[in-house]
Amino acid sequence: MLYLVDDAADYRFLVQQVFSLFLPAYALRFFVDGQELLAYVEQQAPLVPKLATGSVGAGLIVPDLTRPGLIVLDMDMPGLGGLQTLERLKQYPLWQSIPVVLMSHRIEPELLERAYQLGANAYLSKPMELVELKDTLEQLCHQWLDG
């Protein structure tokens, strides 16, 4: 399962078409912004306080969740941008191990550095052409969701 967080309806439509035509074996879920994703995450797995020992205690019940194998965040969204969403997402212990890829039209060294500091697994140039989008999504699915 791949979660894509992007405020642009036309871009979500293109991604849906790529998955329907070329990646039908993969599940996809859309969120229109970081706030919608975080509301969903909070509903699925509220913030669990970290135990002093750093391990899961005998009395802690971890909910049975279906979590994505990869989250792709658009950097430039109104409200919570990609970096702010990533920072808040990583506060949820049950979601910290999920890989997150940020995409943007802007590839600036300071943004890349901050993204990796916050726990991003990759920072990619956002593909806009259909063939490039297809190739990028195929690579992401094969790298992060297979096996």
PDB file of C-alpha atoms in Angstrom:
ATOM      1  CA  MET A   1       0.000   0.000   0.000  1.00  0.00           C
ATOM      2  CA  LEU A   2       1.290   3.428  -0.997  1.00  0.00           C
ATOM      3  CA  TYR A   3      -0.071   6.637   0.505  1.00  0.00           C
ATOM      4  CA  LEU A   4       0.254   9.715  -1.698  1.00  0.00           C
ATOM      5  CA  VAL A   5      -0.247  13.128  -0.092  1.00  0.00           C
ATOM      6  CA  ASP A   6      -0.712  15.870  -2.686  1.00  0.00           C
ATOM      7  CA  ASP A   7      -3.040  18.860  -2.841  1.00  0.00           C
ATOM      8  CA  ALA A   8      -3.198  18.970  -6.664  1.00  0.00           C
ATOM      9  CA  ALA A   9      -6.268  17.100  -7.918  1.00  0.00           C
ATOM     10  CA  ASP A  10      -4.892  16.846 -11.462  1.00  0.00           C
ATOM     11  CA  TYR A  11      -1.679  15.260 -10.184  1.00  0.00           C
ATOM     12  CA  ARG A  12      -3.632  12.758  -8.080  1.00  0.00           C
ATOM     13  CA  PHE A  13      -5.662  11.916 -11.192  1.00  0.00           C
ATOM     14  CA  LEU A  14      -2.474  11.245 -13.194  1.00  0.00           C
ATOM     15  CA  VAL A  15      -1.088   9.046 -10.419  1.00  0.00           C
ATOM     16  CA  GLN A  16      -4.382   7.131 -10.276  1.00  0.00           C
ATOM     17  CA  GLN A  17      -4.198   6.543 -14.034  1.00  0.00           C
ATOM     18  CA  VAL A  18      -0.619   5.263 -13.795  1.00  0.00           C
ATOM     19  CA  PHE A  19      -1.580   2.836 -11.039  1.00  0.00           C
ATOM     20  CA  SER A  20      -4.692   1.666 -12.894  1.00  0.00           C
ATOM     21  CA  LEU A  21      -2.875   1.082 -16.181  1.00  0.00           C
ATOM     22  CA  PHE A  22       0.646   0.075 -15.189  1.00  0.00           C
ATOM     23  CA  LEU A  23       0.707  -0.821 -11.485  1.00  0.00           C
ATOM     24  CA  PRO A  24      -2.606  -2.579 -10.794  1.00  0.00           C
ATOM     25  CA  ALA A  25      -1.008  -4.984  -8.308  1.00  0.00           C
ATOM     26  CA  TYR A  26      -0.332  -2.136  -5.862  1.00  0.00           C
ATOM     27  CA  ALA A  27      -2.872  -0.506  -3.562  1.00  0.00           C
ATOM     28  CA  LEU A  28      -2.979   3.282  -3.437  1.00  0.00           C
ATOM     29  CA  ARG A  29      -4.620   5.735  -1.069  1.00  0.00           C
ATOM     30  CA  PHE A  30      -4.754   9.503  -1.503  1.00  0.00           C
ATOM     31  CA  PHE A  31      -4.719  12.300   1.048  1.00  0.00           C
ATOM     32  CA  VAL A  32      -5.278  15.891  -0.081  1.00  0.00           C
ATOM     33  CA  ASP A  33      -2.897  17.419   2.456  1.00  0.00           C
ATOM     34  CA  GLY A  34      -0.738  16.741   5.478  1.00  0.00           C
ATOM     35  CA  GLN A  35      -3.536  17.546   7.901  1.00  0.00           C
ATOM     36  CA  GLU A  36      -5.767  14.853   6.400  1.00  0.00           C
ATOM     37  CA  LEU A  37      -2.955  12.280   6.613  1.00  0.00           C
ATOM     38  CA  LEU A  38      -2.159  13.154  10.224  1.00  0.00           C
ATOM     39  CA  ALA A  39      -5.836  13.034  11.221  1.00  0.00           C
ATOM     40  CA  TYR A  40      -5.995   9.529   9.741  1.00  0.00           C
ATOM     41  CA  VAL A  41      -2.777   8.480  11.501  1.00  0.00           C
ATOM     42  CA  GLU A  42      -4.071   9.815  14.825  1.00  0.00           C
ATOM     43  CA  GLN A  43      -7.325   7.914  14.353  1.00  0.00           C
ATOM     44  CA  GLN A  44      -5.418   4.696  13.587  1.00  0.00           C
ATOM     45  CA  ALA A  45      -2.662   4.987  16.175  1.00  0.00           C
ATOM     46  CA  PRO A  46      -2.779   7.742  18.777  1.00  0.00           C
ATOM     47  CA  LEU A  47       0.517   8.974  20.113  1.00  0.00           C
ATOM     48  CA  VAL A  48       1.852   6.196  22.321  1.00  0.00           C
ATOM     49  CA  PRO A  49       4.116   7.552  25.052  1.00  0.00           C
ATOM     50  CA  LYS A  50       7.642   6.238  24.840  1.00  0.00           C
ATOM     51  CA  LEU A  51       8.470   3.981  27.741  1.00  0.00           C
ATOM     52  CA  ALA A  52      11.441   4.837  29.923  1.00  0.00           C
ATOM     53  CA  THR A  53      13.107   1.557  28.969  1.00  0.00           C
ATOM     54  CA  GLY A  54      12.730   2.264  25.272  1.00  0.00           C
ATOM     55  CA  SER A  55      10.962  -1.047  24.702  1.00  0.00           C
ATOM     56  CA  VAL A  56       7.392  -2.209  24.513  1.00  0.00           C
ATOM     57  CA  GLY A  57       6.150  -3.136  27.974  1.00  0.00           C
ATOM     58  CA  ALA A  58       4.131  -6.226  28.802  1.00  0.00           C
ATOM     59  CA  GLY A  59       0.948  -4.239  29.379  1.00  0.00           C
ATOM     60  CA  LEU A  60       1.095  -2.155  26.192  1.00  0.00           C
ATOM     61  CA  ILE A  61      -1.397  -3.232  23.567  1.00  0.00           C
ATOM     62  CA  VAL A  62      -0.441  -2.251  20.045  1.00  0.00           C
ATOM     63  CA  PRO A  63      -3.481  -1.922  17.787  1.00  0.00           C
ATOM     64  CA  ASP A  64      -3.724  -4.144  14.734  1.00  0.00           C
ATOM     65  CA  LEU A  65      -3.234  -1.654  11.907  1.00  0.00           C
ATOM     66  CA  THR A  66      -2.888  -1.761   8.206  1.00  0.00           C
ATOM     67  CA  ARG A  67      -0.111   0.690   7.533  1.00  0.00           C
ATOM     68  CA  PRO A  68       1.383   1.651   4.188  1.00  0.00           C
ATOM     69  CA  GLY A  69       4.686   0.341   2.926  1.00  0.00           C
ATOM     70  CA  LEU A  70       5.545   3.828   1.651  1.00  0.00           C
ATOM     71  CA  ILE A  71       4.319   7.407   2.048  1.00  0.00           C
ATOM     72  CA  VAL A  72       4.984   9.926  -0.732  1.00  0.00           C
ATOM     73  CA  LEU A  73       4.615  13.565   0.354  1.00  0.00           C
ATOM     74  CA  ASP A  74       4.410  16.633  -1.838  1.00  0.00           C
ATOM     75  CA  MET A  75       6.688  19.310  -0.387  1.00  0.00           C
ATOM     76  CA  ASP A  76       4.622  22.298  -1.447  1.00  0.00           C
ATOM     77  CA  MET A  77       1.120  22.086   0.011  1.00  0.00           C
ATOM     78  CA  PRO A  78      -0.976  24.772   1.679  1.00  0.00           C
ATOM     79  CA  GLY A  79      -1.263  24.460   5.428  1.00  0.00           C
ATOM     80  CA  LEU A  80       1.182  21.779   6.468  1.00  0.00           C
ATOM     81  CA  GLY A  81       3.890  21.358   3.864  1.00  0.00           C
ATOM     82  CA  GLY A  82       5.825  18.171   3.335  1.00  0.00           C
ATOM     83  CA  LEU A  83       8.514  18.921   5.928  1.00  0.00           C
ATOM     84  CA  GLN A  84       6.010  19.837   8.635  1.00  0.00           C
ATOM     85  CA  THR A  85       3.931  16.743   7.870  1.00  0.00           C
ATOM     86  CA  LEU A  86       7.025  14.535   7.987  1.00  0.00           C
ATOM     87  CA  GLU A  87       8.135  16.022  11.303  1.00  0.00           C
ATOM     88  CA  ARG A  88       4.743  15.391  12.904  1.00  0.00           C
ATOM     89  CA  LEU A  89       4.364  11.934  11.357  1.00  0.00           C
ATOM     90  CA  LYS A  90       7.656  10.800  12.896  1.00  0.00           C
ATOM     91  CA  GLN A  91       6.247  11.590  16.375  1.00  0.00           C
ATOM     92  CA  TYR A  92       4.017   8.511  16.109  1.00  0.00           C
ATOM     93  CA  PRO A  93       6.110   5.531  17.242  1.00  0.00           C
ATOM     94  CA  LEU A  94       4.091   3.018  15.221  1.00  0.00           C
ATOM     95  CA  TRP A  95       4.684   5.046  12.040  1.00  0.00           C
ATOM     96  CA  GLN A  96       8.376   5.881  12.467  1.00  0.00           C
ATOM     97  CA  SER A  97       9.600   2.872  10.502  1.00  0.00           C
ATOM     98  CA  ILE A  98       7.478   3.599   7.421  1.00  0.00           C
ATOM     99  CA  PRO A  99       9.628   4.995   4.601  1.00  0.00           C
ATOM    100  CA  VAL A 100       8.754   8.508   3.458  1.00  0.00           C
ATOM    101  CA  VAL A 101       9.701  10.019   0.098  1.00  0.00           C
ATOM    102  CA  LEU A 102       9.357  13.763  -0.450  1.00  0.00           C
ATOM    103  CA  MET A 103       8.751  15.166  -3.932  1.00  0.00           C
ATOM    104  CA  SER A 104       9.146  18.739  -5.072  1.00  0.00           C
ATOM    105  CA  HIS A 105       9.764  20.926  -8.081  1.00  0.00           C
ATOM    106  CA  ARG A 106      12.395  22.635  -5.928  1.00  0.00           C
ATOM    107  CA  ILE A 107      15.600  20.744  -5.281  1.00  0.00           C
ATOM    108  CA  GLU A 108      17.512  23.001  -2.915  1.00  0.00           C
ATOM    109  CA  PRO A 109      20.389  21.783  -0.728  1.00  0.00           C
ATOM    110  CA  GLU A 110      18.932  23.221   2.495  1.00  0.00           C
ATOM    111  CA  LEU A 111      15.560  21.523   1.856  1.00  0.00           C
ATOM    112  CA  LEU A 112      17.272  18.211   1.143  1.00  0.00           C
ATOM    113  CA  GLU A 113      19.332  18.476   4.313  1.00  0.00           C
ATOM    114  CA  ARG A 114      16.304  19.318   6.449  1.00  0.00           C
ATOM    115  CA  ALA A 115      14.258  16.492   4.916  1.00  0.00           C
ATOM    116  CA  TYR A 116      16.915  13.923   5.766  1.00  0.00           C
ATOM    117  CA  GLN A 117      17.337  15.355   9.277  1.00  0.00           C
ATOM    118  CA  LEU A 118      13.615  14.820   9.842  1.00  0.00           C
ATOM    119  CA  GLY A 119      13.775  11.207   8.684  1.00  0.00           C
ATOM    120  CA  ALA A 120      12.969  11.256   4.966  1.00  0.00           C
ATOM    121  CA  ASN A 121      14.202   8.213   3.078  1.00  0.00           C
ATOM    122  CA  ALA A 122      14.447  10.035  -0.256  1.00  0.00           C
ATOM    123  CA  TYR A 123      13.865  13.451  -1.815  1.00  0.00           C
ATOM    124  CA  LEU A 124      12.999  13.406  -5.506  1.00  0.00           C
ATOM    125  CA  SER A 125      12.224  15.871  -8.237  1.00  0.00           C
ATOM    126  CA  LYS A 126       8.466  15.706  -8.797  1.00  0.00           C
ATOM    127  CA  PRO A 127       7.831  14.142 -12.215  1.00  0.00           C
ATOM    128  CA  MET A 128       5.261  15.950 -14.340  1.00  0.00           C
ATOM    129  CA  GLU A 129       5.452  14.101 -17.670  1.00  0.00           C
ATOM    130  CA  LEU A 130       3.414  10.897 -17.841  1.00  0.00           C
ATOM    131  CA  VAL A 131       6.308   8.623 -18.868  1.00  0.00           C
ATOM    132  CA  GLU A 132       8.583  10.057 -16.183  1.00  0.00           C
ATOM    133  CA  LEU A 133       5.804   9.744 -13.584  1.00  0.00           C
ATOM    134  CA  LYS A 134       5.210   6.110 -14.572  1.00  0.00           C
ATOM    135  CA  ASP A 135       8.932   5.301 -14.345  1.00  0.00           C
ATOM    136  CA  THR A 136       9.293   7.017 -10.966  1.00  0.00           C
ATOM    137  CA  LEU A 137       6.242   5.302  -9.465  1.00  0.00           C
ATOM    138  CA  GLU A 138       7.378   1.916 -10.782  1.00  0.00           C
ATOM    139  CA  GLN A 139      10.801   2.419  -9.207  1.00  0.00           C
ATOM    140  CA  LEU A 140       9.305   3.506  -5.885  1.00  0.00           C
ATOM    141  CA  CYS A 141       6.926   0.536  -5.784  1.00  0.00           C
ATOM    142  CA  HIS A 142       9.629  -1.969  -6.671  1.00  0.00           C
ATOM    143  CA  GLN A 143      12.144  -0.481  -4.232  1.00  0.00           C
ATOM    144  CA  TRP A 144       9.879   0.042  -1.219  1.00  0.00           C
ATOM    145  CA  LEU A 145       6.856  -2.231  -1.617  1.00  0.00           C
ATOM    146  CA  ASP A 146       8.180  -5.461  -3.133  1.00  0.00           C
ATOM    147  CA  GLY A 147       9.322  -8.209  -0.798  1.00  0.00           C
TER     148      GLY A 147
END
